[in-house]
Coordinates of N, CA and C and ligand atoms in Angstrom, one line a residue:
M1 N 0.6 -1.2 0.0 CA 0.0 0.0 0.0 C 0.8 1.3 0.0
S2 N 2.1 1.2 -0.6 CA 2.9 2.5 -0.5 C 3.0 3.1 -2.1
Q3 N 2.0 2.6 -2.9 CA 2.0 3.2 -4.2 C 2.0 4.7 -4.3
Q4 N 2.5 5.3 -5.4 CA 2.6 6.6 -5.6 C 1.1 7.0 -6.0
L5 N 0.4 7.9 -5.4 CA -0.8 8.4 -5.9 C -0.7 9.5 -6.7
P6 N -1.5 9.7 -7.7 CA -1.3 11.0 -8.8 C -1.8 12.2 -7.8
E7 N -1.2 13.4 -8.0 CA -1.7 14.5 -7.4 C -3.0 15.0 -8.0
Q8 N -3.2 15.0 -9.2 CA -4.5 15.4 -9.9 C -5.0 14.1 -10.5
I9 N -6.6 13.8 -10.7 CA -7.0 12.8 -11.2 C -8.0 13.6 -12.2
D10 N -8.2 12.7 -13.4 CA -9.3 12.8 -14.3 C -10.4 11.7 -14.2
P11 N -11.3 12.0 -13.2 CA -12.0 11.0 -12.8 C -12.9 10.2 -13.9
F12 N -13.5 11.0 -14.9 CA -14.3 10.6 -16.2 C -13.1 9.5 -16.8
R13 N -12.0 9.9 -17.1 CA -11.0 8.9 -18.0 C -10.8 7.6 -17.2
L14 N -10.6 8.0 -15.6 CA -10.4 6.7 -14.9 C -11.6 5.9 -14.8
A15 N -12.8 6.4 -15.0 CA -13.9 5.6 -15.0 C -14.2 4.8 -16.4
R16 N -13.7 5.5 -17.5 CA -13.8 4.8 -18.7 C -12.7 3.6 -18.7
Q17 N -11.6 3.8 -17.9 CA -10.6 2.8 -18.1 C -10.9 1.7 -17.0
R18 N -11.7 2.0 -16.1 CA -12.1 1.1 -15.0 C -10.8 0.9 -14.1
R19 N -10.3 2.0 -13.7 CA -9.0 2.0 -12.9 C -9.2 1.9 -11.7
V20 N -8.3 1.2 -10.9 CA -8.3 1.0 -9.5 C -6.9 1.7 -8.9
I21 N -7.1 2.6 -8.2 CA -5.8 3.3 -7.7 C -5.7 3.3 -6.2
T22 N -4.5 2.7 -5.6 CA -4.6 2.7 -4.1 C -3.1 3.2 -3.8
G23 N -3.0 3.6 -2.4 CA -1.8 4.4 -2.0 C -2.2 4.9 -0.7
E24 N -1.1 5.8 -0.4 CA -1.2 6.7 0.9 C -0.9 8.1 0.5
L25 N -1.7 8.9 1.4 CA -1.7 10.3 1.1 C -1.4 10.8 2.6
P26 N -0.3 11.8 2.6 CA -0.1 12.3 4.0 C -1.0 13.2 4.5
L27 N -1.4 13.2 5.8 CA -2.2 14.0 6.4 C -2.1 15.5 6.3
H28 N -0.7 15.8 6.3 CA -0.4 17.2 6.5 C -0.7 18.0 5.3
R29 N -1.1 17.2 4.2 CA -1.5 18.0 3.1 C -3.1 18.5 3.0
M30 N -3.7 18.1 4.0 CA -5.0 18.3 4.2 C -5.2 19.3 5.1
K31 N -5.5 20.6 4.5 CA -5.5 21.8 5.3 C -6.6 22.0 6.3
R32 N -7.8 21.5 5.8 CA -9.1 21.7 6.3 C -9.1 20.6 7.6
L33 N -8.5 19.4 7.4 CA -8.5 18.4 8.4 C -7.4 18.9 9.5
E34 N -6.2 19.5 9.1 CA -5.2 19.6 10.3 C -5.5 20.3 11.4
P35 N -6.4 21.2 11.4 CA -6.7 22.0 12.8 C -7.6 21.0 13.6
L36 N -8.1 20.0 13.1 CA -9.1 19.3 13.8 C -8.2 18.1 14.5
V37 N -7.0 17.6 14.2 CA -6.3 16.7 14.5 C -5.1 17.3 15.4
S38 N -4.7 16.5 16.4 CA -3.5 17.1 17.4 C -2.1 17.0 16.5
D39 N -2.0 16.0 15.8 CA -0.7 16.1 15.2 C -0.8 15.4 13.8
A40 N -0.8 16.1 12.7 CA -1.1 15.5 11.3 C 0.5 15.2 10.8
S41 N 1.6 15.5 11.3 CA 2.7 15.5 10.7 C 3.0 14.3 10.1
G42 N 2.9 13.1 10.9 CA 3.6 12.0 10.6 C 2.5 11.0 10.0
G43 N 1.1 11.3 10.1 CA 0.0 10.5 9.7 C -0.2 10.3 8.1
V44 N -0.9 9.3 7.8 CA -1.2 9.0 6.5 C -2.6 8.6 6.3
A45 N -3.4 8.7 5.3 CA -4.5 8.2 4.9 C -4.3 7.1 3.9
N46 N -4.8 5.9 4.0 CA -4.8 4.8 3.2 C -6.0 4.9 2.3
V47 N -5.7 5.0 1.0 CA -6.7 5.3 0.0 C -6.8 4.1 -1.0
A48 N -8.1 3.7 -1.3 CA -8.4 2.8 -2.4 C -9.6 3.3 -3.2
L49 N -9.5 3.5 -4.4 CA -10.5 3.9 -5.3 C -10.8 3.0 -6.5
E50 N -11.9 2.8 -6.7 CA -12.2 1.9 -7.9 C -13.3 2.7 -8.7
F51 N -12.6 3.0 -10.1 CA -13.6 3.8 -10.9 C -14.2 2.9 -11.9
G52 N -15.5 3.3 -12.4 CA -16.1 2.5 -13.3 C -17.4 3.0 -13.9
T53 N -18.3 2.2 -14.5 CA -19.5 2.8 -15.1 C -20.5 1.7 -14.8
D54 N -21.6 2.0 -14.2 CA -22.5 1.1 -13.9 C -23.5 0.8 -15.0
D55 N -24.6 -0.2 -14.7 CA -25.3 -0.7 -15.8 C -26.4 0.6 -16.3
M56 N -26.5 1.6 -15.5 CA -27.3 2.7 -15.9 C -26.5 3.8 -16.8
G57 N -25.2 3.5 -16.8 CA -24.4 4.5 -17.6 C -23.7 5.4 -16.5
V58 N -24.0 5.4 -15.3 CA -23.6 6.4 -14.6 C -21.9 6.1 -14.3
K59 N -21.1 6.9 -14.5 CA -19.7 6.9 -13.9 C -19.5 7.1 -12.4
F60 N -18.9 6.2 -11.9 CA -18.7 6.1 -10.3 C -17.4 6.0 -9.8
V61 N -17.3 6.4 -8.7 CA -16.0 5.9 -8.0 C -16.6 5.3 -6.5
H62 N -16.0 4.0 -6.3 CA -16.3 3.4 -4.9 C -15.0 3.5 -4.4
G63 N -15.1 3.8 -3.1 CA -13.7 4.3 -2.4 C -13.8 3.9 -1.0
R64 N -12.5 3.7 -0.3 CA -12.5 3.5 1.1 C -11.2 4.4 1.4
V65 N -11.5 5.0 2.5 CA -10.3 5.7 3.0 C -10.1 5.7 4.5
T66 N -9.0 5.0 5.1 CA -8.9 4.9 6.4 C -7.7 5.6 6.8
A67 N -7.6 6.0 8.3 CA -6.7 6.7 8.8 C -6.8 6.6 10.3
A68 N -5.7 6.7 11.0 CA -5.8 6.7 12.5 C -5.3 8.3 12.8
L69 N -6.4 8.9 13.4 CA -6.1 10.3 13.6 C -5.9 10.7 15.1
G70 N -4.9 11.4 15.2 CA -4.6 11.8 16.7 C -5.5 12.9 17.1
M71 N -6.5 12.7 18.0 CA -7.4 13.7 18.5 C -7.3 13.9 20.0
T72 N -8.4 14.5 20.6 CA -8.6 14.7 22.0 C -9.6 14.1 22.6
C73 N -9.7 13.2 23.4 CA -10.8 12.8 24.2 C -11.6 13.9 24.9
Q74 N -12.9 14.0 24.5 CA -13.7 15.2 25.1 C -14.1 14.7 26.4
R75 N -13.9 13.5 27.0 CA -14.1 13.3 28.4 C -13.0 13.5 29.2
C76 N -11.8 13.0 29.0 CA -10.7 13.1 29.9 C -9.6 14.2 29.3
L77 N -9.9 14.6 28.1 CA -8.9 15.6 27.6 C -7.5 14.9 27.3
Q78 N -7.5 13.6 27.4 CA -6.2 12.9 27.0 C -6.1 12.7 25.5
P79 N -4.9 12.5 24.9 CA -4.9 12.0 23.4 C -5.7 10.7 23.2
I80 N -6.2 10.7 21.9 CA -6.9 9.4 21.7 C -6.5 9.3 20.1
L81 N -6.3 8.1 19.8 CA -6.1 7.9 18.2 C -7.4 7.3 17.7
Q82 N -8.0 8.0 17.0 CA -9.3 7.8 16.5 C -9.2 7.1 15.1
N83 N -9.7 6.0 15.1 CA -9.7 5.3 13.7 C -10.8 5.5 12.9
V84 N -10.7 6.2 11.7 CA -11.6 6.5 10.9 C -11.7 5.7 9.5
D85 N -13.0 5.1 9.2 CA -13.0 4.3 8.1 C -14.1 4.8 7.1
A86 N -13.7 5.6 6.2 CA -14.7 6.2 5.3 C -15.0 5.2 4.1
Q87 N -16.2 4.9 3.9 CA -16.4 4.1 2.5 C -17.7 4.8 1.9
F88 N -17.4 4.9 0.5 CA -18.4 5.9 -0.3 C -18.5 5.4 -1.6
S89 N -19.7 5.9 -2.2 CA -19.8 5.5 -3.6 C -20.2 7.0 -4.0
L90 N -19.5 7.5 -5.1 CA -19.7 8.8 -5.6 C -19.9 8.7 -7.0
G91 N -21.1 9.4 -7.6 CA -21.4 9.4 -9.0 C -20.7 10.7 -9.6
L92 N -20.1 10.6 -10.9 CA -19.4 11.6 -11.2 C -20.4 12.5 -12.2
V93 N -20.3 13.7 -11.9 CA -21.4 14.8 -12.5 C -20.5 15.9 -12.7
T94 N -21.0 16.8 -13.8 CA -20.3 17.8 -14.2 C -21.2 19.2 -13.9
T95 N -22.5 19.2 -13.6 CA -23.3 20.2 -13.2 C -24.0 19.8 -11.8
R96 N -24.6 20.9 -11.3 CA -25.4 20.5 -10.2 C -26.8 19.8 -10.5
R97 N -27.3 20.2 -11.8 CA -28.5 19.5 -12.4 C -28.3 17.9 -12.4
E98 N -27.1 17.6 -13.1 CA -26.8 16.2 -13.1 C -26.8 15.7 -11.7
A99 N -26.3 16.2 -10.8 CA -26.1 15.7 -9.2 C -27.6 15.5 -8.7
D100 N -28.7 16.2 -9.0 CA -29.8 15.9 -8.8 C -30.4 14.6 -9.2
L101 N -30.0 14.3 -10.5 CA -30.6 13.2 -11.2 C -29.8 11.7 -10.8
L102 N -28.9 11.9 -10.1 CA -28.1 10.6 -9.5 C -29.2 9.6 -8.9
P103 N -28.9 8.5 -9.0 CA -29.6 7.5 -8.1 C -29.1 7.6 -6.7
P104 N -30.0 7.5 -5.7 CA -29.8 7.9 -4.4 C -28.5 7.3 -3.7
H105 N -28.3 6.2 -4.2 CA -27.0 5.4 -3.5 C -25.8 6.1 -3.9
Y106 N -25.7 7.1 -4.6 CA -24.5 7.9 -5.0 C -24.6 9.2 -4.2
D107 N -23.5 9.8 -3.8 CA -23.3 11.1 -3.6 C -22.7 11.6 -4.7
P108 N -22.9 12.9 -5.0 CA -22.3 13.5 -6.3 C -20.8 14.0 -6.0
L109 N -20.1 13.8 -6.9 CA -18.7 14.1 -7.0 C -18.5 15.2 -8.4
L110 N -18.7 16.6 -8.1 CA -18.6 17.4 -9.0 C -17.5 17.6 -9.5
V111 N -17.2 17.4 -11.0 CA -16.1 17.4 -11.8 C -16.2 18.6 -12.7
E112 N -15.7 19.8 -12.3 CA -15.9 21.0 -13.4 C -14.8 21.2 -14.2
Q113 N -13.7 20.7 -13.9 CA -12.5 20.6 -14.8 C -12.1 19.4 -15.2
D114 N -11.2 19.2 -16.1 CA -10.6 17.9 -16.6 C -10.0 17.3 -15.5
H115 N -9.5 18.0 -14.6 CA -8.7 17.2 -13.6 C -9.0 18.0 -12.3
I116 N -9.1 17.1 -11.2 CA -9.2 17.7 -9.9 C -8.3 17.2 -8.9
P117 N -7.9 17.9 -7.8 CA -6.9 17.3 -6.9 C -7.4 16.0 -6.1
L118 N -6.6 15.1 -6.2 CA -7.1 13.8 -5.4 C -7.3 14.2 -3.8
V119 N -6.5 14.9 -3.3 CA -6.4 15.3 -2.0 C -7.7 15.8 -1.5
D120 N -8.3 16.5 -2.4 CA -9.6 17.2 -1.9 C -10.7 16.0 -1.8
V121 N -10.7 15.2 -2.7 CA -11.8 14.1 -2.6 C -11.5 13.3 -1.3
V122 N -10.1 12.9 -1.1 CA -9.9 12.0 0.2 C -10.3 12.8 1.4
E123 N -9.9 14.1 1.4 CA -10.1 15.0 2.6 C -11.6 15.2 3.0
D124 N -12.3 15.3 2.0 CA -13.9 15.6 2.1 C -14.3 14.2 2.7
E125 N -13.9 12.9 2.2 CA -14.4 11.9 2.8 C -14.1 11.8 4.2
L126 N -12.8 11.9 4.7 CA -12.3 12.0 6.1 C -13.3 12.7 6.8
L127 N -13.4 14.0 6.4 CA -14.1 14.9 7.3 C -15.5 14.5 7.5
L128 N -16.3 14.0 6.5 CA -17.4 13.5 6.6 C -17.6 12.3 7.7
A129 N -16.5 11.4 7.7 CA -16.6 10.3 8.6 C -16.1 10.4 9.9
L130 N -15.5 11.7 10.2 CA -15.0 12.0 11.4 C -16.0 12.0 12.5
P131 N -15.8 11.6 13.6 CA -16.9 11.6 14.8 C -16.9 13.0 15.3
I132 N -18.0 13.5 15.5 CA -18.3 14.9 16.0 C -17.6 15.1 17.3
V133 N -17.7 14.1 18.1 CA -16.8 14.2 19.4 C -16.0 13.0 19.6
A134 N -14.9 13.0 19.6 CA -14.0 12.0 19.8 C -13.8 11.7 21.4
M135 N -14.2 10.3 21.6 CA -14.0 9.9 23.0 C -13.4 8.4 23.2
H136 N -12.7 8.2 24.3 CA -12.3 6.9 24.5 C -13.5 5.9 24.6
E137 N -13.1 4.5 24.4 CA -14.3 3.6 24.8 C -14.4 3.7 26.4
E138 N -15.7 3.4 26.7 CA -16.0 3.2 28.1 C -15.1 2.3 28.8
G139 N -14.4 2.6 29.9 CA -13.5 1.7 30.5 C -12.1 2.0 30.2
A140 N -11.8 2.6 28.9 CA -10.5 2.9 28.4 C -10.1 4.4 28.7
C141 N -11.1 5.1 29.1 CA -11.0 6.5 29.5 C -10.5 6.6 30.7
S142 N -9.5 7.7 30.9 CA -9.0 8.0 32.2 C -9.9 8.7 33.2
A143 N -11.0 9.5 32.5 CA -12.0 10.2 33.3 C -12.8 9.0 34.2
A144 N -13.3 9.7 35.4 CA -14.1 8.8 36.0 C -15.3 8.1 35.2
H145 N -15.6 7.0 35.4 CA -16.9 6.4 34.8 C -18.1 7.0 35.2
G146 N -19.1 6.8 34.4 CA -20.4 7.5 34.7 C -20.5 8.8 34.1
A147 N -21.3 9.8 34.8 CA -21.7 10.8 34.1 C -20.9 11.9 34.1
H148 N -19.6 11.7 34.2 CA -18.6 12.9 34.3 C -18.5 13.7 33.1
E149 N -18.7 14.7 33.3 CA -18.8 15.9 32.1 C -17.6 16.8 32.2
V150 N -17.1 17.2 31.2 CA -16.0 18.1 31.4 C -16.7 19.6 31.1
V151 N -16.7 20.2 32.4 CA -17.4 21.7 32.5 C -16.3 22.7 32.1
P152 N -16.6 23.4 31.3 CA -15.6 24.7 30.9 C -15.3 25.5 32.3
E153 N -14.1 25.9 32.4 CA -13.8 26.5 33.8 C -14.7 27.8 34.0
D154 N -15.0 28.5 33.0 CA -16.0 29.8 33.3 C -17.3 29.4 33.7
M155 N -17.7 28.2 33.4 CA -19.0 27.8 33.7 C -19.1 27.5 35.3
K156 N -17.9 27.1 35.9 CA -18.0 26.5 37.3 C -18.1 27.7 38.4
Q157 N -17.3 28.9 37.8 CA -17.3 30.1 38.7 C -18.6 30.8 38.6
K158 N -19.3 31.0 39.8 CA -20.3 32.1 39.7 C -19.9 33.2 39.9
S159 N -20.7 34.2 39.4 CA -20.5 35.7 39.4 C -20.3 36.2 41.0
P160 N -19.6 37.2 41.4 CA -19.5 37.6 42.7 C -20.9 38.0 43.1
F161 N -21.7 38.5 42.2 CA -23.0 39.0 42.5 C -23.9 37.8 42.9
A162 N -23.9 36.6 42.2 CA -24.7 35.6 42.5 C -24.3 35.1 44.0
I163 N -22.9 35.2 44.5 CA -22.6 34.8 45.9 C -23.0 35.7 46.8
L164 N -23.1 37.0 46.5 CA -23.7 38.0 47.4 C -25.1 37.7 47.6
E165 N -25.9 37.6 46.4 CA -27.2 37.0 46.6 C -27.7 36.0 47.7
Q166 N -26.6 35.1 47.6 CA -26.9 33.9 48.5 C -26.7 34.3 50.1
L167 N -25.7 35.3 50.3 CA -25.4 35.7 51.5 C -26.6 36.6 52.1
K168 N -27.0 37.5 51.4 CA -28.1 38.5 51.8 C -29.3 37.7 52.0
P169 N -29.9 38.0 53.3 CA -31.3 37.5 53.6 C -32.1 38.1 52.6
R170 N -33.2 37.2 52.2 CA -34.1 37.7 51.3 C -35.0 38.4 52.0
A171 N -35.4 39.5 51.4 CA -36.5 40.5 52.1 C -37.6 39.6 52.3
G172 N -38.0 40.0 53.5 CA -39.2 39.2 54.1 C -38.9 37.9 54.6
S173 N -37.7 37.4 54.5 CA -37.5 36.1 55.0 C -37.6 35.9 56.4
N174 N -37.4 37.0 57.3 CA -37.4 37.0 58.5 C -38.6 37.2 59.5
K175 N -39.6 37.3 58.5 CA -41.0 37.6 59.2 C -41.6 36.4 59.6
Ligands
ZN201 ZN1 -10.8 9.6 27.7

């Protein structure tokens, strides 16, 4: 799985040729993903894409992208290696109107030029497959089990006025 992947791909041509391409892409080239992971410098995404034309004449790419992303557990705030496994079927289209006509088991891949950057396709799928909140498995997390929640610091501190309110006897309470 260490084949060289092309920088740019012509998806329609690859579909006509029924090509399969596999290889690795370094995560640090994914500028939208980078701020979401703790360290993208050494990581790679494993990429496998199969291009073709289905019985209806729709050109497609079936793909799978896997990566182990360094993230932060939102329960204990310790590092977590989040395994992401994105599997997808994209229908190749050149206009949004064509996208609307795709069979529902395809997501559209809009190809407006002859060539598109492969990294954009891979990054899109990783972003879609990313968990909204990264967390260790129950039991593997160093935070206390149960309903422990991470409360932001400023929510814990009551305002001084709220504390004064508690000290002040309420009007009429001593009657
Ligand atoms: Zn944790």
